[in-house]
Amino acid sequence: MPATPSPLDMDATEFRKLGQQLVELMTRALGVEHNEPVMAPTTGQEIIDLVNEDLPRHGIPAERVLALCSDPLLRFGRRNGHPRFFGYVCGSADPVAILADALATAFNQNLTAWRSSPAAVEIERLVIRWLDAMVGFAGDGHGMLVSGGSAANLQALTCAVTQAEQQASLPSGSRHRLTIYLSREGHLSMIKAARLLGLADDHIRLIEVDDDRRLRLDDLRHKIEHDLTSGLIPAAVCGSAGTSNTGTIDPLDALADLAAQHDIWFHIDGAYGAPAAMVPEYRWMARAFARADSLSLDPHKWLYSPLDSGCILYRDAAASQQAFALDSEYIAVTQTDPRESFAYFNHGAELSRRFRALKIWATIKTHGVDRLTDTIALNITLRRHLDNRVEEHPNLELLGSELSISCFRYHPPNTADNNLLNTLNRQILETLVAEGRVLMSPTTLDGRYALRVCIVNFRTRASDIDLLIDEVLRLGESFSSNA
Ligand SMILES: Cc1ncc(COP(=O)(O)O)c(C=O)c1O
């Protein structure tokens, strides 16, 4: 048995030196000092050629490893924080949160329960109370940070299904009688969650939407009543506070009424849109949040947090406890003080949990709620600026727009052929993405291929939106004249 220090350990001098190298690499990773592309074009083969190698039997110095591990990412990573990254609902990462997250990794706390990381758990509980207050959920600070919106929706629906089973005194194995309701535009993670929970596919009721893509209350009412008379058990009504597709917000107040009338769990998927409730224009959403049994919201989407940081807020800690708490001798909680006996594993799916809260805490402390609110409001203003530019131009058509998402297409007035327009817009999008100056994602709205822009980025300015519009017009004109 060796008495010497482990070769895996590192002394403070070397750690500090490597840390300086790391900060240089992280600064380059931010990409804000360079006018770099959003994403360089590449192929799977090119990246495999760069990263693939035999399993190393012997190591190399850590400073070379650090340089090597950032190389493929600097060359071929997608810069989600680039001011013209408009694809998907993926926020730009606040630099102070990036640093705080690195620190959280150094502390390597495991937030299973208060007893395993007392200070970190209290910081997470504080962050949950702050997030709750920011969006107006008006709860008692129950909830937790999770990997993202999918995990948050899964935990919420687990509570809903457990509660429905208990209220109906269903014997185990009777989940085939439960139903849940969400709009056709609702996020696929809720469908996935319901399937994981054992609900039958045809009991995941996809409610029709109106012309603005909002859930239609008449269809919801009809489906709930039909299911009740058929002996089925509605477990959850789910509303969206901003869909991924077009940013659409469901009629949340009316959904709360309907869920209350039938005593059904009311869940709101605000993974993307909930932080908009901080902005006066969308503050009305908070009225409905305050009536929901659970709310998903993702700081890694529209609160400028690095991945991964999702959050689930629960109205009632007893409901999450019912859904998740299990007795086991090897994790039995022995503390008796109510604060100190708290265990996240009694309220969620994970046992080991990383210290996600520190980066969110750092962002809120550094900027304060007012600056964050102004930044979210600016993203919404920029979406409006984009809508105006689209509506002012005869060759552009707006197809759907809400919160900070806008969908439009290139559509010269003399072209009526939808297939041709779809091909043209696909060409525009693929070329723009390949050129690397702008990144958007596509969607299809009523058969129309749309250019979808999502602005959840504190670096984006009006000049970035103008560049995007100018590029779409340039390519649209060029492809149309060559057609
Ligand atoms: C409205 C909505 N809900 C849920 C999710 C899933 O979130 P995640 O990707 O963090 O799991 C997304 C992702 O974009 C979303 O926009």
XYZ file of C-alpha atoms and ligand atoms in Angstrom:
499
model
C 0.000 0.000 0.000
C 1.618 3.308 -1.058
C 2.105 5.901 1.683
C 2.676 8.680 -0.845
C -0.153 11.022 -1.961
C -2.408 9.717 -4.702
C -1.228 10.641 -8.207
C -4.820 11.659 -8.895
C -4.506 14.525 -6.438
C -3.154 17.940 -7.361
C -1.410 20.497 -5.187
C -2.815 24.002 -4.790
C -0.074 25.643 -6.880
C -0.695 23.444 -9.883
C -4.472 23.711 -9.489
C -4.246 27.521 -9.437
C -2.026 27.543 -12.537
C -4.399 25.245 -14.429
C -7.298 27.370 -13.211
C -5.776 30.406 -14.938
C -5.476 28.404 -18.145
C -9.081 27.299 -17.694
C -10.359 30.864 -17.314
C -8.617 31.752 -20.605
C -10.330 28.825 -22.313
C -13.690 29.712 -20.756
C -13.286 33.279 -21.979
C -12.748 31.955 -25.490
C -15.724 29.637 -25.081
C -17.940 32.635 -24.346
C -17.014 33.819 -27.826
C -18.031 37.390 -27.056
C -14.628 38.825 -27.920
C -14.687 37.478 -31.455
C -16.956 37.865 -34.398
C -17.262 34.118 -34.710
C -19.954 32.133 -36.548
C -22.921 30.853 -34.557
C -21.934 27.405 -35.734
C -19.265 26.368 -38.202
C -20.460 23.930 -40.855
C -19.140 20.425 -40.244
C -19.871 16.750 -40.692
C -20.025 13.796 -38.337
C -16.947 12.373 -40.045
C -14.945 15.560 -39.558
C -15.663 15.560 -35.811
C -14.994 11.841 -35.435
C -11.656 12.353 -37.194
C -10.879 15.061 -34.657
C -11.978 13.372 -31.426
C -11.673 9.634 -31.989
C -8.683 7.862 -30.479
C -7.758 4.616 -28.762
C -8.483 4.230 -25.078
C -5.416 5.801 -23.404
C -3.505 3.455 -21.125
C -1.199 6.211 -19.927
C -2.058 9.827 -19.208
C -0.659 13.117 -20.466
C -0.188 16.382 -18.511
C -3.428 18.059 -17.401
C -2.562 21.355 -19.122
C -2.489 19.562 -22.491
C -5.750 17.795 -21.646
C -7.489 21.106 -20.887
C -6.385 22.553 -24.205
C -7.433 19.416 -26.062
C -10.848 19.116 -24.502
C -11.930 22.573 -25.647
C -10.545 22.218 -29.172
C -13.456 20.374 -30.864
C -15.927 22.653 -29.103
C -14.224 25.885 -30.098
C -14.131 24.668 -33.690
C -17.471 22.935 -34.045
C -19.602 23.702 -30.987
C -22.837 25.655 -31.403
C -22.536 29.057 -29.726
C -25.848 29.248 -27.893
C -24.846 32.620 -26.416
C -24.135 34.200 -29.808
C -26.331 37.299 -30.336
C -27.761 35.741 -33.493
C -28.505 32.311 -32.036
C -32.279 32.236 -32.520
C -32.831 28.500 -32.798
C -34.645 26.626 -30.045
C -35.458 27.816 -26.559
C -31.947 27.781 -25.222
C -30.786 30.761 -23.217
C -27.487 32.560 -23.360
C -25.477 31.807 -20.244
C -24.845 34.672 -17.838
C -21.025 34.865 -17.396
C -21.273 35.201 -13.613
C -23.447 32.086 -13.520
C -20.843 30.197 -15.578
C -18.225 31.046 -12.958
C -20.550 30.196 -10.071
C -21.340 26.856 -11.702
C -17.640 26.053 -11.955
C -17.382 26.852 -8.250
C -20.364 24.612 -7.500
C -18.533 21.787 -9.266
C -15.480 22.434 -7.108
C -17.590 22.184 -3.954
C -19.131 18.984 -5.364
C -22.059 19.003 -2.993
C -24.633 16.243 -3.213
C -28.051 17.729 -2.496
C -29.943 14.583 -1.626
C -31.060 16.048 1.691
C -30.275 18.807 4.186
C -27.982 16.493 6.130
C -25.711 15.824 3.128
C -25.124 19.462 2.192
C -26.761 21.849 4.690
C -25.563 25.155 3.206
C -26.176 24.155 -0.404
C -29.674 22.866 0.389
C -30.586 26.118 2.149
C -29.298 28.076 -0.873
C -31.442 25.957 -3.201
C -34.481 26.436 -0.967
C -33.856 30.198 -1.017
C -33.538 30.166 -4.815
C -36.837 28.285 -5.065
C -38.524 30.964 -2.912
C -36.986 33.682 -5.108
C -38.106 32.031 -8.355
C -41.567 31.564 -6.895
C -41.759 35.256 -5.949
C -40.370 36.389 -9.315
C -43.087 34.717 -11.385
C -45.902 35.063 -8.812
C -46.611 31.411 -8.067
C -47.387 32.564 -4.523
C -46.509 29.239 -2.977
C -44.835 28.288 0.272
C -41.452 27.691 -1.350
C -41.998 24.042 -2.240
C -40.206 22.734 -5.262
C -36.751 21.971 -6.509
C -34.281 22.401 -9.296
C -34.195 19.620 -11.880
C -32.381 19.001 -15.145
C -34.917 20.837 -17.292
C -38.506 21.229 -18.416
C -38.966 17.561 -19.287
C -37.954 16.455 -15.783
C -40.116 19.188 -14.221
C -43.165 18.120 -16.247
C -42.545 14.483 -15.345
C -42.404 15.258 -11.625
C -45.542 17.403 -11.815
C -47.510 14.712 -13.615
C -46.249 12.071 -11.179
C -47.832 14.106 -8.369
C -51.038 14.565 -10.365
C -51.381 10.887 -11.172
C -50.609 9.821 -7.594
C -53.191 12.241 -6.240
C -55.843 11.085 -8.727
C -55.207 7.449 -7.825
C -55.538 8.187 -4.138
C -58.643 10.332 -4.467
C -60.326 7.601 -6.494
C -58.947 4.879 -4.196
C -57.702 3.074 -7.278
C -56.043 -0.262 -6.638
C -52.522 -0.391 -8.049
C -52.455 -1.319 -11.703
C -55.547 0.776 -12.528
C -53.737 3.628 -14.215
C -55.414 2.723 -17.480
C -58.469 4.649 -16.192
C -56.586 7.938 -15.805
C -56.593 10.696 -18.413
C -54.656 13.926 -18.869
C -55.419 16.943 -21.046
C -53.114 19.266 -22.953
C -53.368 21.185 -26.181
C -52.143 19.834 -29.513
C -49.436 22.462 -29.221
C -48.406 21.327 -25.724
C -44.851 20.151 -25.245
C -43.983 16.557 -26.137
C -42.322 16.124 -22.747
C -45.786 15.998 -21.161
C -46.846 13.226 -23.512
C -43.625 11.394 -22.753
C -44.190 11.857 -19.006
C -47.728 10.483 -19.225
C -46.476 7.447 -21.130
C -43.731 6.848 -18.576
C -46.376 7.000 -15.867
C -48.290 4.217 -17.572
C -51.177 6.171 -19.083
C -52.669 4.750 -22.240
C -51.842 6.772 -25.369
C -55.499 7.388 -26.145
C -55.992 8.762 -22.622
C -53.498 11.515 -23.306
C -56.131 13.881 -24.658
C -54.766 16.368 -27.144
C -57.162 19.297 -27.147
C -57.903 21.211 -30.341
C -56.555 24.740 -30.704
C -58.060 27.954 -32.083
C -56.679 30.111 -34.903
C -54.105 31.580 -32.480
C -53.041 28.043 -31.477
C -54.515 28.427 -27.979
C -56.161 25.446 -26.330
C -59.905 25.442 -27.100
C -61.939 25.423 -23.905
C -65.061 24.005 -25.544
C -63.111 20.925 -26.690
C -61.492 20.538 -23.276
C -64.836 20.808 -21.481
C -66.401 18.326 -23.865
C -63.579 15.789 -23.468
C -63.527 16.011 -19.657
C -67.299 15.556 -19.446
C -67.248 12.696 -21.923
C -64.485 10.943 -19.976
C -66.261 11.390 -16.654
C -69.449 9.858 -17.998
C -67.380 6.975 -19.421
C -66.003 6.168 -15.959
C -62.525 7.531 -16.664
C -60.619 9.627 -14.130
C -59.144 12.980 -15.217
C -55.773 13.293 -13.480
C -54.395 16.583 -14.841
C -55.278 19.611 -16.900
C -52.080 21.065 -18.393
C -51.764 24.545 -19.810
C -48.843 26.184 -21.607
C -47.440 29.546 -20.547
C -45.636 29.832 -23.882
C -45.350 26.945 -26.318
C -42.018 26.088 -27.926
C -43.545 26.324 -31.365
C -45.018 29.830 -31.491
C -44.856 31.097 -27.897
C -48.631 30.719 -27.563
C -50.113 31.137 -24.090
C -53.186 29.051 -23.302
C -56.237 30.641 -21.579
C -54.704 29.920 -18.201
C -57.356 31.611 -16.010
C -60.152 29.642 -17.649
C -58.141 26.436 -17.348
C -57.729 27.093 -13.630
C -61.521 27.544 -13.355
C -62.240 24.311 -15.180
C -59.681 22.310 -13.224
C -61.087 23.691 -9.944
C -64.662 22.953 -10.991
C -63.800 19.268 -11.511
C -61.183 19.085 -8.754
C -58.421 18.091 -11.193
C -54.707 18.805 -10.731
C -53.796 21.957 -12.701
C -50.262 22.001 -14.113
C -48.734 24.855 -16.088
C -45.792 24.242 -18.376
C -43.965 27.542 -18.107
C -40.590 25.962 -18.884
C -40.031 28.634 -21.498
C -42.550 31.411 -20.860
C -43.037 31.679 -17.078
C -40.327 34.365 -16.557
C -42.333 36.669 -18.852
C -44.725 37.091 -15.897
C -42.059 39.401 -14.434
C -42.765 41.892 -17.235
C -45.810 44.156 -16.616
C -47.391 43.244 -19.965
C -47.507 39.537 -19.057
C -47.975 39.924 -15.310
C -51.541 38.685 -15.761
C -50.126 35.141 -16.122
C -49.196 35.232 -12.433
C -52.911 35.210 -11.512
C -53.173 31.757 -13.053
C -49.795 30.620 -11.716
C -51.094 31.371 -8.229
C -53.956 28.930 -8.855
C -51.860 26.102 -10.314
C -50.915 22.973 -8.387
C -47.549 22.896 -10.144
C -45.532 25.114 -12.447
C -42.481 24.217 -14.533
C -40.012 26.973 -15.314
C -36.517 26.682 -16.681
C -33.864 29.191 -15.661
C -31.729 27.701 -18.481
C -34.248 28.989 -20.987
C -35.288 32.557 -20.211
C -33.396 33.435 -17.028
C -30.009 33.268 -18.747
C -28.763 30.353 -16.667
C -26.287 27.828 -18.083
C -27.572 24.287 -18.522
C -28.789 22.434 -16.675
C -31.343 24.274 -14.598
C -35.001 23.486 -14.672
C -37.376 24.059 -11.799
C -40.631 22.578 -10.569
C -42.769 24.519 -8.101
C -45.366 22.610 -6.091
C -48.311 24.146 -4.290
C -48.464 21.413 -1.677
C -45.434 19.620 -0.297
C -47.693 16.812 0.943
C -48.616 15.980 -2.664
C -45.001 15.665 -3.811
C -44.212 13.688 -0.669
C -47.071 11.280 -1.444
C -45.742 10.824 -4.954
C -42.066 10.332 -4.201
C -41.361 9.399 -0.566
C -40.400 5.800 0.120
C -38.977 4.278 3.266
C -35.578 2.724 3.165
C -33.202 1.912 5.977
C -30.088 3.002 4.117
C -31.355 6.556 3.582
C -33.506 6.950 6.677
C -33.573 10.575 7.894
C -32.643 10.808 11.564
C -32.843 14.594 12.080
C -35.892 15.785 13.982
C -35.811 19.548 13.390
C -38.259 20.214 10.493
C -35.674 22.218 8.487
C -32.908 19.717 9.053
C -34.971 16.632 8.294
C -35.818 17.944 4.830
C -34.878 15.555 1.998
C -35.214 16.347 -1.695
C -35.449 12.638 -2.440
C -38.851 12.660 -0.736
C -40.160 15.199 -3.284
C -38.573 14.236 -6.580
C -37.155 11.487 -8.767
C -33.428 12.003 -8.198
C -31.335 10.932 -5.231
C -27.900 12.379 -6.047
C -28.369 15.974 -7.195
C -25.755 18.534 -8.179
C -25.637 22.042 -6.789
C -27.656 23.721 -9.541
C -28.787 26.576 -7.335
C -25.499 28.443 -7.003
C -25.446 29.729 -10.589
C -29.072 30.941 -10.360
C -28.378 32.547 -6.989
C -25.352 34.324 -8.512
C -27.361 35.655 -11.464
C -30.162 36.987 -9.265
C -27.718 38.508 -6.739
C -25.549 40.114 -9.416
C -28.274 41.605 -11.582
C -31.286 41.866 -9.309
C -34.847 41.243 -10.430
C -35.221 44.657 -12.097
C -32.342 44.194 -14.541
C -33.466 40.658 -15.355
C -37.018 41.905 -15.948
C -35.734 44.661 -18.256
C -33.678 42.127 -20.205
C -36.674 39.830 -20.695
C -38.750 42.866 -21.735
C -36.059 43.791 -24.266
C -36.229 40.288 -25.786
C -39.981 40.781 -26.226
C -39.430 44.244 -27.745
C -36.934 42.756 -30.198
C -39.479 40.117 -31.234
C -41.923 42.961 -31.889
C -39.281 44.803 -33.904
C -38.866 41.647 -35.996
C -42.661 41.353 -36.460
C -42.803 44.995 -37.607
C -40.034 44.508 -40.130
C -41.808 41.412 -41.453
C -45.171 43.138 -41.682
C -43.716 46.196 -43.391
C -42.128 44.204 -46.205
C -44.305 42.970 -49.087
C -42.155 39.841 -49.559
C -42.445 38.628 -45.966
C -45.382 37.040 -44.150
C -45.879 36.703 -40.398
C -47.240 33.259 -39.444
C -47.308 33.284 -35.645
C -45.787 35.343 -32.864
C -45.988 35.663 -29.062
C -43.609 36.299 -26.133
C -40.142 36.190 -27.734
C -40.885 33.740 -30.566
C -41.761 34.798 -34.077
C -42.454 32.589 -37.097
C -42.471 34.030 -40.602
C -41.628 33.167 -44.175
C -40.386 34.679 -47.374
C -43.484 35.054 -49.533
C -43.424 37.315 -52.587
C -47.002 38.369 -53.454
C -46.815 36.834 -56.933
C -46.108 33.309 -55.560
C -49.177 31.362 -54.467
C -47.778 27.831 -54.739
C -47.310 26.639 -51.148
C -44.980 23.776 -52.113
C -42.743 26.207 -53.914
C -42.757 28.528 -50.905
C -41.900 25.642 -48.606
C -38.925 24.674 -50.777
C -37.797 28.274 -51.054
C -37.930 28.870 -47.302
C -36.161 25.604 -46.569
C -33.371 26.695 -48.932
C -33.172 30.079 -47.190
C -32.942 28.536 -43.741
C -30.428 25.855 -44.666
C -28.197 28.362 -46.425
C -28.325 30.839 -43.559
C -27.434 28.159 -41.027
C -24.626 26.819 -43.240
C -23.174 30.317 -43.627
C -23.063 30.541 -39.829
C -24.059 34.183 -39.421
C -27.511 33.392 -38.033
C -29.055 30.282 -36.517
C -32.805 29.711 -36.720
C -34.852 26.545 -36.585
C -37.750 25.594 -38.833
C -41.314 24.717 -37.969
C -44.383 23.936 -40.047
C -47.567 25.876 -39.340
C -50.694 24.620 -41.139
C -48.546 23.110 -43.867
C -46.442 26.260 -44.272
C -42.706 25.912 -43.698
C -41.776 28.719 -41.316
C -38.561 30.375 -40.199
C -38.742 30.320 -36.426
C -36.877 32.856 -34.331
C -36.627 32.563 -30.563
C -34.955 35.412 -28.668
C -33.930 34.399 -25.148
C -30.554 36.054 -25.363
C -29.320 39.067 -23.439
C -26.743 39.861 -26.167
C -29.203 40.251 -29.045
C -29.728 43.797 -30.324
C -31.966 45.371 -32.991
C -29.025 45.323 -35.437
C -28.959 41.492 -35.153
C -32.649 41.326 -36.039
C -32.072 43.715 -38.959
C -29.207 41.571 -40.218
C -31.428 38.487 -40.035
C -34.220 40.145 -42.045
C -31.766 41.528 -44.608
C -30.212 38.078 -45.050
C -33.604 36.381 -45.499
C -34.550 38.979 -48.137
C -31.195 38.658 -49.920
C -31.413 34.856 -50.118
C -35.136 34.890 -50.914
C -34.582 37.241 -53.860
C -31.583 35.294 -55.085
C -33.296 31.870 -54.918
C -36.535 33.198 -56.463
C -34.723 34.756 -59.388
C -32.853 31.474 -60.029
C -36.008 29.343 -59.790
C -42.598 24.794 -23.258
C -41.524 23.763 -23.035
N -41.733 22.768 -22.155
C -40.810 21.823 -21.915
C -39.612 21.828 -22.570
C -38.584 20.769 -22.272
O -37.515 21.360 -21.606
P -36.068 20.644 -21.499
O -35.525 20.657 -22.899
O -35.322 21.535 -20.574
O -36.282 19.292 -20.978
C -39.351 22.836 -23.513
C -38.087 22.852 -24.267
O -37.839 23.689 -25.097
C -40.312 23.844 -23.726
O -40.099 24.858 -24.579
